[in-house]
Amino acid sequence: MSSPMLQVVGLSCERDDHDIFHNLSFSLQSGEILQIDGPNGAGKTSLIRILSGLLQSSEGGVYWQGEDIAEDRSAYNKAMLYLGHCTGINPSLTPLENLQWLAAIHTHLDSTLIPSALKSVALEGYEDVPCHQLSAGQNRRVSLARLYMSCATFWLLDEPFTAIDRQGVGMLESQMQRHASRGGCVILTTHHVLPESMCRRTLSLRGNGSYVIN
Amino acid sequence: MSSPMLQVVGLSCERDDHDIFHNLSFSLQSGEILQIDGPNGAGKTSLIRILSGLLQSSEGGVYWQGEDIAEDRSAYNKAMLYLGHCTGINPSLTPLENLQWLAAIHTHLDSTLIPSALKSVALEGYEDVPCHQLSAGQNRRVSLARLYMSCATFWLLDEPFTAIDRQGVGMLESQMQRHASRGGCVILTTHHVLPESMCRRTLSLRGNGSYVIN
Amino acid sequence: MYRELRLAARRIFDWLNPLVFFLLVVCLFPLAVSPEPALLGKIAPGIVWVAALLATLLGMDGLFRSDFEDGSLEQIIVGSQPIALLISAKVLSYWLLTGLPLTLLAPLLALMLSLPVGSYEVLCLSLLIGTPSLCLIGAIGAALVVGLRRGGVLLVLLVLPLYIPILIFGSGAVTASLQGMEATGQLAILGAFLALALPLAPIATAAALRISING
Amino acid sequence: MYRELRLAARRIFDWLNPLVFFLLVVCLFPLAVSPEPALLGKIAPGIVWVAALLATLLGMDGLFRSDFEDGSLEQIIVGSQPIALLISAKVLSYWLLTGLPLTLLAPLLALMLSLPVGSYEVLCLSLLIGTPSLCLIGAIGAALVVGLRRGGVLLVLLVLPLYIPILIFGSGAVTASLQGMEATGQLAILGAFLALALPLAPIATAAALRISING
Amino acid sequence: MYFSSFSDFIHMGGHGLYVWSSYGIAMLVVLWNVVIPLLKRGTVLASLRQRLIRERSHESQA
Amino acid sequence: MVKVVANAKALKKQKMPQWFYQLGSPRWFYELSGKWLPWLGGSAALLLTIGLVWALLFAPADYQQGNSFRIIYLHVPSAFLAQSVYLLMAIAGAIGLIWKMKVAEVVAKCAAPIGASYAFLALVTGAIWGKPTWGAWWVWDARLTSMLILLFLYLGVIALNSAIGDRQMAAKASAILAIVGVINLPIIKYSVDWWNTLHQPASFTLTEKPAMPAEMWVPLLLMVLGFYALFTWTLLTRCRTEILERERRAGWVCDLLSNSQIK
Ligand code: HEM
Ligand SMILES: Nc1ncnc2c1ncn2[C@@H]1O[C@H](COP(=O)(O)OP(=O)(O)OP(=O)(O)O)[C@@H](O)[C@H]1O
Ligand SMILES: Nc1ncnc2c1ncn2[C@@H]1O[C@H](COP(=O)(O)OP(=O)(O)OP(=O)(O)O)[C@@H](O)[C@H]1O
Ligand SMILES: [Mg+2]
Ligand SMILES: [Mg+2]
């Protein structure tokens, strides 16, 4: 068996008083999709933020290709695409400018692909409209256009389908599958029921500190 | 046939240069649920905001029990519950305080029902936690607790299921149905597929200015 | 109103902040200008008034911003209470948390700027009548810029010209008493401003808010 | 950097705003204090410097706030560019839009405050060296308060004490030249501050941002 | 003993008001530094105990 | 592979001596400070009582300033304390940032309000003393200004600490502020010294004998020592409460709490 891409060892998260989750361990191979699932407030976002390195876990570690991400961020940051609850889209800039800026700070984003990426998320013709004039879903789409211009191995997506219409959801799902089949790996949280055709594992947070993986 | 509760006549919305929708008319009877549907950027939010009176339409009018809402806001405001993309929840206040404040500015909200409403949205035990410490879905739930403490006839909900888990979605759907069966009416936008059991009409915005009602 | 005060009380330091700002700005002048008591005493009324004005203006920017961002403002507009009333409550609580403590702190600063003791009374009185007008007028500006990015700077631009008459009469009152003259005239004018702003400003603010929300 | 400038250029008035604030604050003083040229000339260096300081501070609050709210800051932190470098670019563009125009405008204001002509050069020079330090130090404060409600007022409290040495030497330089003395000493110290802040402040800012995001 | 009478001691050669008000304020500051930590310790201990009891009873129920 | 990384981490930690990490253990700190507390409290009470009686009753008046001179016995100790507490706070903050030591975070947080209270006392006693001596409550003198700024720095740290909800974030943020502020302290002191001065020069230095007669400076020394002892007592008491609150879920705290003897 090849060594895992991502390894999570004994992760605990504590916020204020209570444990969100405790001693969570799993690993992810190349080509896998992991859906994090659970009721509201179960700790999905907290887990994603710990995996991205934005939040510190109270215990345990996250290892990317064997390296602790807390020790060496730069290799990890080059290989990871993170998309959080907030989109990272500046409302005064246009979609084009926003993506250019994102490409400038992330080496894994290729700015020459921006026009085709915008086309893929059905935003052709909106390149030059300031984002505050776009609808909620269109704003999310600008952010999601990154999935079409990235060569990062590891995608970390927190509720990517928020505000996206049904057709858009289907399109994103197939993009994730394509990424996995190319050897990438994906972790996403969502309350949507993913289609059966999408082969994946699920990590269900229970909301009482325990979890199930299958 | 009884006269309709809400009547929309020849509504047009124009943003910047282009028509979002044009000459839209429909009416809503007591006991009806209307789902507004359509791809991202079709104008669902714009329509909802016009119906709430927050946005001005470029043409046409909205009539509540025969009265133009632009003429007399106060009767309409007393009968309407509006829930937008933004939740109206102040992050520094607790769920309890937030709902108390909302009850103070809306006569149709009954502040004595706050505890039971919070229980209904599964936020028991979070009454005294400042909202910025709650998860995305929990914050939406605070705002949705209003549906359990309101005697407004007309609910106007823009993507109420955002960030809500599957169980919560089911619960909200049944609450809307209960409201309709009690003689209220509901307009909501959502990308979710509502269950067959929920009898409703749909207004599909096409995104090119045209629309279909059935 | 209750919510406003509660919101402020949530962070006990919130209402200390404008005070500290006031104090700090006043302290900047002796450092920057000169520490001579004679010169300081002469420019003291102007400095205290300018500092009070800036302290009021500083937090004004946030008066409606957070309500705008979290959607509370939409709720106020679709709510069944008169908007102007809610605004008055908001402005009042803002004043209670800035203008009033500022007025109470003024004698201490006057002391530090070696203002002669006889003028303290007029200084406090002028601030007491003047700062509510500042808050009321500032609210109109805050409502106009609430939806804009970097509204803060624009707000200053909109509001400062309106503040100038209040500033002139406010510091004028203190300067007059410093020179042994009666300050009643200036104080009366300040009172007239307040009497005018009290009923009218909330209405203007409400109209401005409606416009800002129509975005 | 490019994005920053573009963002600012989007609203052409944005970069006029600190200027107008600067102008207005400076104009408040003759109104509030007294229009006598002799008195004004004496207090002019202090007033110009205090106004410049406040103008810099005013927009500082928003330096990272919008990036924080829309998630850009998270992207910067998970990005592959050095954070301190991006921050330096941001501060530089902020300075280009506030500090630099301020410096260019200063002679005009000095004229309005009847500052003797001989001191113009030193005034501009001191602002030119001093304002970048103000921006760099302010950025640390802005990063610390970015996640907080009403951070703006807290920012002032955190940053003003750190500004005081710069203020003293900046206005000291002008006052010295006003009295016919050499101002090289003060200017050299201002330069030393800048040399210290230039490499260190972005690092502290980066650390502060990481902490603020960990919420 | 430096002072010859009690009233001398109070009067402090004309500086009584200054000296005594300083000592008074100092007393307040010192008291604040003694009393507040003790009070806080008391309330924190009480609330922590309460918590512990509550949690224990929860556990025994479960 | 994971183990190797963990070992490397452990190795890194070994660089500091053992006691350093022991001090970092909240439990150890709690128990040790519990033993010191009565001694500190006792010596503070003793020193302050003797110092106070001596200062008020036995010390001679200054030949120039008369009895207003007695304010020195409050003013100088509080001024000293205010400055050293800031330094302590910044150092503790830095230790907390670099070595992630919990106890250091606690110390930094608890020192701030105490330091601010002494800065306040120094300012007020100085102002009161200024009236009979200089004829004004306040002058814009170097020392006075730097003390005022010190008070503001304290207030900034306290305000930041209280504005951030999350404890660890608050500790780290205020540590950064405190450290940046400490660079500012000597700058302020020298810049304003050079700028404008009226205040007395140092009367105590390590190398020279004080210029005052012994019956004046001995009580001053007692007061200074007494203030320091009192400060340490306050600091430890505050820290112990804070530690209990932070570690409330640790086993030893639960044991301690269920042991009803502890008050
Ligand atoms: C608000 C007013 C005042 C403030 C803020 C203030 C501040 C200070 C400070 C910070 C120190 C400590 C200096 C050091 O660490 O070296 C100090 C020491 C001292 N102050 Fe003041 N002071 C004030 C007024 C006065 C007045 C009016 C007098 C008497 C005329 C005075 C006499 C002294 C003396 C004798 C020392 C001891 C100097 C030494 O041993 O270093 N102070 N003061
Ligand atoms: N403030 C605005 N100024 C100008 N145009 C706008 C503004 N807001 C939205 N639009 C445009 O109006 C159209 C409809 O937007 P709206 O927000 O109503 O869409 P929506 O149906 O709610 O979409 P979504 O499903 O993404 O929420 C979009 O094409 C958008 O670009
Ligand atoms: N900043 C915070 N401080 C303290 N507690 C927090 C904070 N943010 C979240 N929490 C708590 O942590 C728990 C998990 O929150 P999280 O946001 O990870 O949930 P989630 O699984 O993403 O939920 P959702 O489905 O609603 O997005 C919640 O119970 C919440 O109350
Ligand atoms: Mg979440
Ligand atoms: Mg929408």
Coordinates of N, CA and C in Angstrom, one line a residue, chain D residues 142-202:
Chain D
A142 N -3.9 47.5 13.6 CA -5.1 47.1 12.8 C -5.2 45.6 12.7
A143 N -4.0 44.9 12.7 CA -4.0 43.4 12.6 C -4.5 42.8 13.9
L144 N -4.2 43.5 15.0 CA -4.6 43.0 16.3 C -6.1 43.1 16.5
V145 N -6.7 44.1 16.0 CA -8.2 44.4 16.3 C -9.1 43.9 15.2
V146 N -8.5 43.3 14.1 CA -9.3 43.1 12.9 C -10.5 42.2 13.1
G147 N -10.5 41.3 14.0 CA -11.7 40.4 14.2 C -12.7 41.0 15.1
L148 N -12.4 42.2 15.7 CA -13.3 42.6 16.8 C -14.3 43.6 16.3
R149 N -15.5 43.6 16.9 CA -16.5 44.7 16.7 C -15.9 45.9 17.3
R150 N -16.3 47.0 16.7 CA -15.8 48.3 17.2 C -14.3 48.4 17.4
G151 N -13.6 47.7 16.5 CA -12.2 47.6 16.6 C -11.6 49.0 16.4
G152 N -12.3 49.8 15.7 CA -11.7 51.1 15.3 C -11.3 52.0 16.5
V153 N -12.2 52.0 17.5 CA -11.9 52.8 18.7 C -10.7 52.2 19.5
L154 N -10.8 50.9 19.6 CA -9.7 50.2 20.3 C -8.4 50.4 19.6
L155 N -8.4 50.4 18.3 CA -7.2 50.6 17.6 C -6.5 51.9 18.0
V156 N -7.3 52.9 18.1 CA -6.8 54.2 18.5 C -6.0 54.1 19.8
L157 N -6.7 53.5 20.7 CA -6.1 53.3 22.1 C -4.8 52.6 22.0
L158 N -4.7 51.5 21.2 CA -3.5 50.7 21.1 C -2.4 51.5 20.4
V159 N -2.7 52.2 19.4 CA -1.7 52.7 18.5 C -1.2 54.1 18.9
L160 N -2.1 55.0 19.5 CA -1.7 56.3 19.7 C -0.4 56.4 20.7
P161 N -0.4 55.6 21.8 CA 0.8 55.7 22.6 C 2.1 55.4 21.8
L162 N 1.9 54.5 20.8 CA 3.1 54.2 20.1 C 3.5 55.3 19.1
Y163 N 2.5 56.1 18.8 CA 2.8 57.2 17.8 C 3.5 58.4 18.5
I164 N 3.4 58.5 19.8 CA 3.8 59.7 20.4 C 5.3 60.1 20.2
P165 N 6.2 59.1 20.3 CA 7.6 59.6 20.0 C 7.7 60.2 18.6
I166 N 7.1 59.6 17.6 CA 7.2 60.1 16.2 C 6.6 61.5 16.2
L167 N 5.5 61.7 16.9 CA 4.9 63.0 16.9 C 5.8 64.0 17.5
I168 N 6.5 63.6 18.6 CA 7.3 64.6 19.3 C 8.5 65.0 18.4
F169 N 9.1 64.0 17.8 CA 10.3 64.4 17.0 C 9.9 65.1 15.7
G170 N 8.7 64.6 15.1 CA 8.3 65.3 13.9 C 8.0 66.7 14.1
S171 N 7.1 67.0 15.1 CA 6.8 68.4 15.3 C 8.0 69.2 15.9
G172 N 8.8 68.4 16.6 CA 10.0 69.0 17.2 C 10.9 69.6 16.1
A173 N 11.0 68.8 15.1 CA 11.9 69.2 13.9 C 11.4 70.5 13.4
V174 N 10.1 70.6 13.1 CA 9.6 71.8 12.5 C 9.7 73.0 13.5
T175 N 9.4 72.8 14.7 CA 9.6 73.8 15.7 C 11.0 74.3 15.8
A176 N 11.9 73.4 15.7 CA 13.3 73.8 15.8 C 13.7 74.7 14.6
S177 N 13.2 74.3 13.4 CA 13.6 75.1 12.3 C 12.9 76.4 12.3
L178 N 11.7 76.4 13.0 CA 11.0 77.7 13.2 C 11.8 78.7 14.0
Q179 N 12.5 78.1 15.0 CA 13.3 78.9 15.9 C 14.7 79.1 15.3
G180 N 14.9 78.8 14.0 CA 16.2 79.0 13.4 C 17.3 78.0 13.8
M181 N 16.9 76.8 14.4 CA 17.9 75.8 14.8 C 17.9 74.7 13.7
E182 N 19.0 73.9 13.8 CA 19.1 72.8 12.9 C 18.1 71.7 13.3
A183 N 17.5 71.1 12.3 CA 16.5 70.0 12.6 C 17.1 68.6 12.3
T184 N 18.4 68.6 11.9 CA 18.9 67.3 11.4 C 18.8 66.2 12.5
G185 N 19.0 66.6 13.8 CA 19.0 65.6 14.8 C 17.6 64.9 14.8
Q186 N 16.6 65.7 14.9 CA 15.2 65.1 15.0 C 14.9 64.2 13.7
L187 N 15.3 64.8 12.6 CA 15.1 64.0 11.3 C 15.8 62.7 11.3
A188 N 17.0 62.8 11.8 CA 17.8 61.5 11.9 C 17.1 60.5 12.8
I189 N 16.6 60.9 13.9 CA 15.9 60.0 14.8 C 14.7 59.4 14.1
L190 N 13.9 60.3 13.4 CA 12.8 59.8 12.6 C 13.2 58.7 11.6
G191 N 14.3 59.0 11.0 CA 14.8 58.0 10.0 C 15.2 56.7 10.7
A192 N 15.7 56.8 11.9 CA 16.1 55.6 12.6 C 14.8 54.8 13.0
F193 N 13.8 55.5 13.4 CA 12.5 54.8 13.6 C 12.0 54.1 12.4
L194 N 12.1 54.7 11.3 CA 11.6 54.1 10.0 C 12.5 52.9 9.7
A195 N 13.8 53.0 9.9 CA 14.7 51.9 9.6 C 14.4 50.7 10.5
L196 N 13.9 51.0 11.7 CA 13.6 49.9 12.7 C 12.3 49.3 12.3
A197 N 11.3 50.2 12.0 CA 9.9 49.7 11.7 C 9.8 49.0 10.4
L198 N 10.6 49.4 9.4 CA 10.4 48.8 8.1 C 10.6 47.3 8.1
P199 N 11.7 46.7 8.7 CA 11.7 45.3 8.7 C 10.9 44.6 9.8
L200 N 10.8 45.3 10.9 CA 10.2 44.6 12.1 C 8.6 44.6 12.1
A201 N 8.1 45.8 11.7 CA 6.6 45.9 11.8 C 5.9 44.8 11.0
P202 N 6.3 44.6 9.7 CA 5.5 43.6 9.0 C 5.5 42.2 9.6

